[in-house]
mmCIF file of C-alpha atoms in Angstrom:
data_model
loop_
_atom_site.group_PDB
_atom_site.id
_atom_site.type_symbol
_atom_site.label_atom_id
_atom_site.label_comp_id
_atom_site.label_asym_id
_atom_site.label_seq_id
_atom_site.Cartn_x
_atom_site.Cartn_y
_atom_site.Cartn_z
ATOM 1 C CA UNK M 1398 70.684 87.599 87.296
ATOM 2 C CA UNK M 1399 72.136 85.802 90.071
ATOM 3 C CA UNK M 1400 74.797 86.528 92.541
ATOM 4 C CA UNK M 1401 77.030 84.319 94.626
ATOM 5 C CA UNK M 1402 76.554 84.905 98.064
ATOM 6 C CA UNK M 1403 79.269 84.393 100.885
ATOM 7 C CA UNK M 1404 78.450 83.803 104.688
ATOM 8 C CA UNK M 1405 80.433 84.825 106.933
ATOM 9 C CA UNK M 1406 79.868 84.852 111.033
ATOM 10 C CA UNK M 1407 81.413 85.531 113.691
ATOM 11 C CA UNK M 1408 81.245 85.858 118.105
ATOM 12 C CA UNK M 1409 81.611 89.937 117.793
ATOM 13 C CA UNK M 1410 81.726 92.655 115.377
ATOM 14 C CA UNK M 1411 82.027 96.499 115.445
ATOM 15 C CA UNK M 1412 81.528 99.236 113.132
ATOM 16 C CA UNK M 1413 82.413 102.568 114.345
ATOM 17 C CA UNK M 1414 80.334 104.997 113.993
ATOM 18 C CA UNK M 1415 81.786 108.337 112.234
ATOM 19 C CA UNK M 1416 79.671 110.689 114.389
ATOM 20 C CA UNK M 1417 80.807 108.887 117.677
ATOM 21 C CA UNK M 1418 84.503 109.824 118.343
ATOM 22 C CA UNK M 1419 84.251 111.782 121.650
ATOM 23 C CA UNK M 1420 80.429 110.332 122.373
ATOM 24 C CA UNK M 1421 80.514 108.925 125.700
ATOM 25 C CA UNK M 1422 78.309 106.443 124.897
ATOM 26 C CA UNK M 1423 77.988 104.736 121.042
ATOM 27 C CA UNK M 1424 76.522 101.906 119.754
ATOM 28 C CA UNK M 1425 78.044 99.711 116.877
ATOM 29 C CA UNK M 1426 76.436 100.803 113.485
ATOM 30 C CA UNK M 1427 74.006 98.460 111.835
ATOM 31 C CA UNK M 1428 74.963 98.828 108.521
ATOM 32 C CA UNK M 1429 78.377 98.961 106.341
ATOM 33 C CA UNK M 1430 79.242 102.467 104.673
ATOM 34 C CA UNK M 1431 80.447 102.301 101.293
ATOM 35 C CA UNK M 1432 84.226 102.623 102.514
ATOM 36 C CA UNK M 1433 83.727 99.805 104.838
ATOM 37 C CA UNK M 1434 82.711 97.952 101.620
ATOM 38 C CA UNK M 1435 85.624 98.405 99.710
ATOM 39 C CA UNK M 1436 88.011 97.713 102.720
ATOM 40 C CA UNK M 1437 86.660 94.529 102.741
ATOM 41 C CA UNK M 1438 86.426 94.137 99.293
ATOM 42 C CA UNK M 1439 90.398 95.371 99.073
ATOM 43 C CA UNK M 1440 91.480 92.706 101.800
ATOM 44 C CA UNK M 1441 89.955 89.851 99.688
ATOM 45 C CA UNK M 1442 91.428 90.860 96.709
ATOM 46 C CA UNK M 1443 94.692 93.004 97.061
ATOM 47 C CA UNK M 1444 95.232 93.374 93.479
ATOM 48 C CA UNK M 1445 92.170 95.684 93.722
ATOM 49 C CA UNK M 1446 94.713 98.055 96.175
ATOM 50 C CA UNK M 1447 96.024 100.080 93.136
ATOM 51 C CA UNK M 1448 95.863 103.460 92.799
ATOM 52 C CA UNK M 1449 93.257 103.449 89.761
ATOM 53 C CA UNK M 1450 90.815 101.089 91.721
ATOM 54 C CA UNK M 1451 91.002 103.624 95.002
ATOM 55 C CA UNK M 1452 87.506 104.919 95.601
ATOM 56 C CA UNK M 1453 85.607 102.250 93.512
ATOM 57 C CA UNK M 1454 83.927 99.073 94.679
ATOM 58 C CA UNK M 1455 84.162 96.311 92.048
ATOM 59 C CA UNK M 1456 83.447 92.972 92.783
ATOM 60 C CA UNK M 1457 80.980 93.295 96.085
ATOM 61 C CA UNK M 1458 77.370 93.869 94.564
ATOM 62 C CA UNK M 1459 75.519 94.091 97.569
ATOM 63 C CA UNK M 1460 75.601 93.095 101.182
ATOM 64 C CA UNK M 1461 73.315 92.469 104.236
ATOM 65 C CA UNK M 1462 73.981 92.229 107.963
ATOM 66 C CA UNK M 1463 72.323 90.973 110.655
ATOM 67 C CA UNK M 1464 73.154 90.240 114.375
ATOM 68 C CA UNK M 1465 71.483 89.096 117.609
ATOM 69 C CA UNK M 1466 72.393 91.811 119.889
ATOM 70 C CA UNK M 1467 74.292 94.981 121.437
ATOM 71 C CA UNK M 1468 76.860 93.948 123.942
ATOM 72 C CA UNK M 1469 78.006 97.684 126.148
ATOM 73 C CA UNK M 1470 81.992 97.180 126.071
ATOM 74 C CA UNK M 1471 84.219 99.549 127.934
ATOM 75 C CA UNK M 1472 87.191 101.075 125.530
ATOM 76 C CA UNK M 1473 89.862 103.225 126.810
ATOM 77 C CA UNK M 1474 90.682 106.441 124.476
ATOM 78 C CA UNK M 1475 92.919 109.165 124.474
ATOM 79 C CA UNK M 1476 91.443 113.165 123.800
ATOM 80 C CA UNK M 1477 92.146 114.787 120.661
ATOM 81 C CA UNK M 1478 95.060 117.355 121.171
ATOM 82 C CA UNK M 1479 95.703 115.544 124.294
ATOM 83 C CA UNK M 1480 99.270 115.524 124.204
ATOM 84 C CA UNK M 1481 101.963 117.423 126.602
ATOM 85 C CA UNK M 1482 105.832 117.638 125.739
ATOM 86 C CA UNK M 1483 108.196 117.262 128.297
ATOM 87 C CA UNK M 1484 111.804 117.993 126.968
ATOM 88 C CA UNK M 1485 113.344 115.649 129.897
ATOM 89 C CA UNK M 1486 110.857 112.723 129.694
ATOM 90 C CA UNK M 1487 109.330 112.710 126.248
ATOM 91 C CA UNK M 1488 106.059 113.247 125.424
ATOM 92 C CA UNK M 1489 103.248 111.855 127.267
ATOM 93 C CA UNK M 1490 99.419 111.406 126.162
ATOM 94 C CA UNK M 1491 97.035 113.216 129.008
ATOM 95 C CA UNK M 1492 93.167 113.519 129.021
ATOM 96 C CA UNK M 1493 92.076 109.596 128.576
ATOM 97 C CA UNK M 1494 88.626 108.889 128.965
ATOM 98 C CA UNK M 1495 86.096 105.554 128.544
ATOM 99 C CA UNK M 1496 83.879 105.213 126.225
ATOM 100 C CA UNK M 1497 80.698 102.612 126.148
ATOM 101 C CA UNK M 1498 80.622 101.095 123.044
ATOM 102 C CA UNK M 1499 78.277 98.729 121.624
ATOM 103 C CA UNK M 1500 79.302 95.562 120.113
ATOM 104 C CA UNK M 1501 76.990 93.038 117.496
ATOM 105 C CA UNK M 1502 76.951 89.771 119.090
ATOM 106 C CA UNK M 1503 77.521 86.649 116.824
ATOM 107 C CA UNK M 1504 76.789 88.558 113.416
ATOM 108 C CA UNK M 1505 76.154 87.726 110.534
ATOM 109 C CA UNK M 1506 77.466 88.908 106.979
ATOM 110 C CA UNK M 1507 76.322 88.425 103.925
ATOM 111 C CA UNK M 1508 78.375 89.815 100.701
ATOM 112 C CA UNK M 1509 76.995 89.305 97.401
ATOM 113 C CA UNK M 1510 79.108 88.953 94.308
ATOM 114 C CA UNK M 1511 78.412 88.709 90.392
ATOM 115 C CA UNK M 1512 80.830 85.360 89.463
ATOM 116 C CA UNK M 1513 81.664 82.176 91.173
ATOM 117 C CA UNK M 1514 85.375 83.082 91.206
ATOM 118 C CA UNK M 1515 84.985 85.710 93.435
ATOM 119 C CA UNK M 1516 82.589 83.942 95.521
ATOM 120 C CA UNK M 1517 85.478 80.860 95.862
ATOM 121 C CA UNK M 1518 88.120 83.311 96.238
ATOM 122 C CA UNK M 1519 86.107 85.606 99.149
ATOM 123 C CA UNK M 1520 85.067 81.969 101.010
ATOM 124 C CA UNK M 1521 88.691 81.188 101.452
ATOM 125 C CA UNK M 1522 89.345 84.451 103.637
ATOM 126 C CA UNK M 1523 88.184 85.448 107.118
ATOM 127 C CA UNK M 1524 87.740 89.340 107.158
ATOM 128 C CA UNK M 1525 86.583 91.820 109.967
ATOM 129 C CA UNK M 1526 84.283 94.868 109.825
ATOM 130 C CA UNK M 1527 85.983 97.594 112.111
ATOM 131 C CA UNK M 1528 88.136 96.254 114.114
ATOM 132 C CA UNK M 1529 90.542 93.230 113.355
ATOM 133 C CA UNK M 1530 90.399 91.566 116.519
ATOM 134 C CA UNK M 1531 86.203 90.823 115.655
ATOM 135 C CA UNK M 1532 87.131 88.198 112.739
ATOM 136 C CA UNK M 1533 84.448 86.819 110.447
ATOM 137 C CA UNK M 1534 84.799 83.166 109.234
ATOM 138 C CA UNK M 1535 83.084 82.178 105.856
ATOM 139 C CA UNK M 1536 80.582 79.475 105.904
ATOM 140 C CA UNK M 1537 79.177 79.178 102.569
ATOM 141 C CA UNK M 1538 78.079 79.701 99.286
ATOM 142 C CA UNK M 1539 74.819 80.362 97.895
ATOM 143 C CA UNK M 1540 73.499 80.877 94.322
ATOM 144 C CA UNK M 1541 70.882 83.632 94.922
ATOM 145 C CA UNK M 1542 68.954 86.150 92.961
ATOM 146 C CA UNK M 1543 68.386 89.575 93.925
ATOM 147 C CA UNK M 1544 64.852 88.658 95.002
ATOM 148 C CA UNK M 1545 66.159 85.945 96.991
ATOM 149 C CA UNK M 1546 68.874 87.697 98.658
ATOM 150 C CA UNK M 1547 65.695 90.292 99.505
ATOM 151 C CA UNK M 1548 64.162 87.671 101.639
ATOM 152 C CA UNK M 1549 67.341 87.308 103.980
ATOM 153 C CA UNK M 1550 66.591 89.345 106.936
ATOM 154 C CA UNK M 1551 69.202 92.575 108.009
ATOM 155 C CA UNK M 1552 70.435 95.872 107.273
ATOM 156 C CA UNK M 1553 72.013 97.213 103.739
ATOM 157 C CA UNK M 1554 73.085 100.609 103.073
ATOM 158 C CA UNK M 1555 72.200 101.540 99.637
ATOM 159 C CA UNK M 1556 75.123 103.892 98.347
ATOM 160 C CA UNK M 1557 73.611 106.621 96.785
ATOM 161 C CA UNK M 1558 74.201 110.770 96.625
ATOM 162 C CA UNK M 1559 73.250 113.952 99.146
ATOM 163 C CA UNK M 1560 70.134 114.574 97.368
ATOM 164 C CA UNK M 1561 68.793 110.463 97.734
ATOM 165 C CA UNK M 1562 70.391 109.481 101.073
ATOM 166 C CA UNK M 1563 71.923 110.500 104.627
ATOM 167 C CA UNK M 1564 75.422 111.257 105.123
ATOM 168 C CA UNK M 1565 77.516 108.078 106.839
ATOM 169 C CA UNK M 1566 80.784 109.713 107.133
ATOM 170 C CA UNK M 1567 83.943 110.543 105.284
ATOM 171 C CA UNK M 1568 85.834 107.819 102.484
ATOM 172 C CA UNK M 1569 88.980 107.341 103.336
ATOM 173 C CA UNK M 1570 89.675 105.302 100.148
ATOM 174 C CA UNK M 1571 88.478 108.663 98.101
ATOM 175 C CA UNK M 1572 90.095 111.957 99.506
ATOM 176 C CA UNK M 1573 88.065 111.977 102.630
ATOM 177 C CA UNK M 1574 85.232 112.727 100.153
ATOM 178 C CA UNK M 1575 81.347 112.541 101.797
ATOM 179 C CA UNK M 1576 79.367 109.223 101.792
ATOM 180 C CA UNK M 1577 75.787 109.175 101.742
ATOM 181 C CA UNK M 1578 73.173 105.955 101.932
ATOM 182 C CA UNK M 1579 69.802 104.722 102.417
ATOM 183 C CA UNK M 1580 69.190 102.461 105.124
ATOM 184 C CA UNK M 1581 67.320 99.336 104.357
ATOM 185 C CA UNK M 1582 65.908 97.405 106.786
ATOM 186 C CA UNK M 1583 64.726 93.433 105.232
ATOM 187 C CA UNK M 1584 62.618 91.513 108.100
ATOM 188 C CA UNK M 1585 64.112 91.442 111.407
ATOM 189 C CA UNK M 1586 67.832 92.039 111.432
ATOM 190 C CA UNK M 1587 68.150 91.229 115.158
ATOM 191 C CA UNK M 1588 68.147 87.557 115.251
ATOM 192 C CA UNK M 1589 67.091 85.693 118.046
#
């Protein structure tokens, strides 16, 4: 069978890692968890933002991303529970703190889907992986199979249970329920 694959690139990207909140330093994920996957999928088509389609990924078979390298980046963030209360001036936010955080440089997204609709409707839409200031432009379309797609070099996370796969963090499309993945690694995902 073939799928409809849509480029997309960009100058930066940035997925958060789940593990990394109060790190003090992180660097960007290399691959998209299945929650990450259906944001995307929900922002190219928000008739798939229903209740009954919560928790499901539909129309994105498969995915692969690739990148040619880790920019450090400075961010500025706030401590959990860091918050005092001051009855005359408000509250205030103490305990801030910077983080290193790695971010992809000029990456590289590919998102497989099963029909040409899809494909035409995705290639009209820029999306982002993390953070919505890192946008991803579409390029183009390609008529692939799934052995072709397996010659395009990058990461994929293969969705798949506790028992088959590492946990990758929390849904927040599903009741915070636990995600779990294998990592697969296709020729040399850091481009030069």
């Amino acid at each position: 069978m073939d799928l409809y694959i849509v480029k997309y690139s960009g100058p930066f990207g940035f997925i958060k890692p789940w593990t990394a909140v109060r790190d003090s330093e992180t660097f960007s994920q290399q691959f998209l968890t299945p929650s990450i996957v259906e944001g995307i999928e929900k922002k190219l088509f928000p008739e798939l933002l229903r209740q009954e389609y919560m928790g499901k990924i539909l129309k994105i078979k498969r995915h692969r991303l690739n990148y040619q390298g880790i920019d450090i980046q400075q961010e500025r963030t706030w401590a959990k529970g860091g918050f005092s209360a001051n009855k005359e001036k408000g509250i205030w936010k103490t305990n801030m703190g910077i983080l290193n955080r790695g971010v992809m440089l000029n990456p590289n997204l590919y998102l497989a889907f099963e029909n040409k609709e899809d494909a035409e409707i995705a290639l009209t839409q820029t999306i982002c992986l993390c953070r919505n200031e890192d946008l991803l432009f579409p390029e183009e379309i390609q008529q692939l199979s799934n052995q072709k797609l397996d010659e395009i070099d990058g990461f994929e996370l293969i969705f798949s249970d506790a028992e088959n796969g590492f946990k990758v963090g929390h849904n927040r499309f599903n009741n915070a329920s636990e995600m779990y993945g294998m990592l697969k690694v296709f020729g040399n995902p850091i481009r030069e």
